[in-house]
Amino acid sequence: MNYYKEFNLEENATEDQIRSAVGAPSIEEEKYCLCGKLHEDCNENYEHMTSGV
Protein backbone atom coordinates (compact mmCIF):
# COMPACT_ATOMS: atom_id res chain seq x y z
CA MET A 1 0.00 0.00 0.00
CA ASN A 2 1.28 3.44 -0.88
CA TYR A 3 0.54 5.56 2.19
CA TYR A 4 1.61 8.78 0.49
CA LYS A 5 -1.05 8.25 -2.15
CA GLU A 6 -3.57 7.05 0.45
CA PHE A 7 -3.22 10.35 2.36
CA ASN A 8 -2.81 12.53 -0.76
CA LEU A 9 0.78 13.46 0.11
CA GLU A 10 3.86 13.98 -2.01
CA GLU A 11 6.75 11.62 -1.27
CA ASN A 12 8.82 14.58 -0.07
CA ALA A 13 6.15 15.64 2.47
CA THR A 14 7.37 17.24 5.68
CA GLU A 15 6.77 15.70 9.09
CA ASP A 16 4.21 18.43 9.82
CA GLN A 17 2.31 17.61 6.62
CA ILE A 18 2.27 13.90 7.46
CA ARG A 19 1.14 14.52 11.04
CA SER A 20 -1.64 16.77 9.78
CA ALA A 21 -2.79 14.23 7.18
CA VAL A 22 -3.08 11.39 9.70
CA GLY A 23 -4.59 13.49 12.50
CA ALA A 24 -1.57 13.37 14.80
CA PRO A 25 -0.74 16.35 17.01
CA SER A 26 2.05 18.66 15.95
CA ILE A 27 5.40 18.42 17.71
CA GLU A 28 4.53 21.61 19.62
CA GLU A 29 1.09 20.28 20.65
CA GLU A 30 2.65 17.07 22.02
CA LYS A 31 4.43 19.08 24.72
CA TYR A 32 1.19 20.09 26.44
CA CYS A 33 -1.28 18.27 28.65
CA LEU A 34 -5.00 18.57 27.92
CA CYS A 35 -5.25 21.08 30.78
CA GLY A 36 -2.85 23.42 28.95
CA LYS A 37 0.20 22.96 31.16
CA LEU A 38 3.48 21.48 29.95
CA HIS A 39 3.56 17.76 30.70
CA GLU A 40 6.52 18.24 33.01
CA ASP A 41 4.59 20.88 35.02
CA CYS A 42 1.34 18.94 35.36
CA ASN A 43 1.20 16.53 38.29
CA GLU A 44 -1.92 14.86 36.88
CA ASN A 45 -0.94 14.57 33.22
CA TYR A 46 -1.44 10.80 33.09
CA GLU A 47 -5.00 11.12 34.35
CA HIS A 48 -5.71 14.05 32.04
CA MET A 49 -4.31 12.34 28.94
CA THR A 50 -6.05 9.00 29.58
CA SER A 51 -9.36 10.18 31.06
CA GLY A 52 -9.74 13.79 30.00
CA VAL A 53 -9.84 16.98 32.02
mmCIF file of C-alpha atoms in Angstrom:
data_model
loop_
_atom_site.group_PDB
_atom_site.id
_atom_site.type_symbol
_atom_site.label_atom_id
_atom_site.label_comp_id
_atom_site.label_asym_id
_atom_site.label_seq_id
_atom_site.Cartn_x
_atom_site.Cartn_y
_atom_site.Cartn_z
ATOM 1 C CA MET A 1 0.000 0.000 0.000
ATOM 2 C CA ASN A 2 1.277 3.445 -0.883
ATOM 3 C CA TYR A 3 0.536 5.563 2.186
ATOM 4 C CA TYR A 4 1.612 8.776 0.492
ATOM 5 C CA LYS A 5 -1.054 8.250 -2.153
ATOM 6 C CA GLU A 6 -3.571 7.050 0.449
ATOM 7 C CA PHE A 7 -3.216 10.347 2.362
ATOM 8 C CA ASN A 8 -2.811 12.534 -0.756
ATOM 9 C CA LEU A 9 0.782 13.462 0.108
ATOM 10 C CA GLU A 10 3.861 13.980 -2.006
ATOM 11 C CA GLU A 11 6.750 11.621 -1.268
ATOM 12 C CA ASN A 12 8.825 14.579 -0.069
ATOM 13 C CA ALA A 13 6.154 15.641 2.471
ATOM 14 C CA THR A 14 7.370 17.238 5.679
ATOM 15 C CA GLU A 15 6.766 15.705 9.091
ATOM 16 C CA ASP A 16 4.213 18.435 9.823
ATOM 17 C CA GLN A 17 2.310 17.609 6.621
ATOM 18 C CA ILE A 18 2.271 13.897 7.458
ATOM 19 C CA ARG A 19 1.138 14.516 11.044
ATOM 20 C CA SER A 20 -1.639 16.768 9.780
ATOM 21 C CA ALA A 21 -2.794 14.230 7.184
ATOM 22 C CA VAL A 22 -3.075 11.386 9.704
ATOM 23 C CA GLY A 23 -4.589 13.493 12.505
ATOM 24 C CA ALA A 24 -1.569 13.366 14.804
ATOM 25 C CA PRO A 25 -0.740 16.347 17.014
ATOM 26 C CA SER A 26 2.052 18.663 15.954
ATOM 27 C CA ILE A 27 5.397 18.420 17.713
ATOM 28 C CA GLU A 28 4.527 21.607 19.625
ATOM 29 C CA GLU A 29 1.091 20.276 20.653
ATOM 30 C CA GLU A 30 2.651 17.069 22.022
ATOM 31 C CA LYS A 31 4.430 19.083 24.724
ATOM 32 C CA TYR A 32 1.190 20.093 26.436
ATOM 33 C CA CYS A 33 -1.284 18.266 28.647
ATOM 34 C CA LEU A 34 -4.999 18.572 27.919
ATOM 35 C CA CYS A 35 -5.250 21.075 30.785
ATOM 36 C CA GLY A 36 -2.854 23.415 28.954
ATOM 37 C CA LYS A 37 0.202 22.957 31.162
ATOM 38 C CA LEU A 38 3.479 21.485 29.948
ATOM 39 C CA HIS A 39 3.555 17.757 30.702
ATOM 40 C CA GLU A 40 6.520 18.239 33.014
ATOM 41 C CA ASP A 41 4.586 20.878 35.016
ATOM 42 C CA CYS A 42 1.335 18.937 35.364
ATOM 43 C CA ASN A 43 1.205 16.525 38.287
ATOM 44 C CA GLU A 44 -1.918 14.863 36.882
ATOM 45 C CA ASN A 45 -0.941 14.574 33.222
ATOM 46 C CA TYR A 46 -1.437 10.797 33.094
ATOM 47 C CA GLU A 47 -5.000 11.121 34.348
ATOM 48 C CA HIS A 48 -5.706 14.051 32.041
ATOM 49 C CA MET A 49 -4.315 12.339 28.940
ATOM 50 C CA THR A 50 -6.052 9.003 29.584
ATOM 51 C CA SER A 51 -9.357 10.178 31.061
ATOM 52 C CA GLY A 52 -9.745 13.791 29.996
ATOM 53 C CA VAL A 53 -9.836 16.975 32.024
#
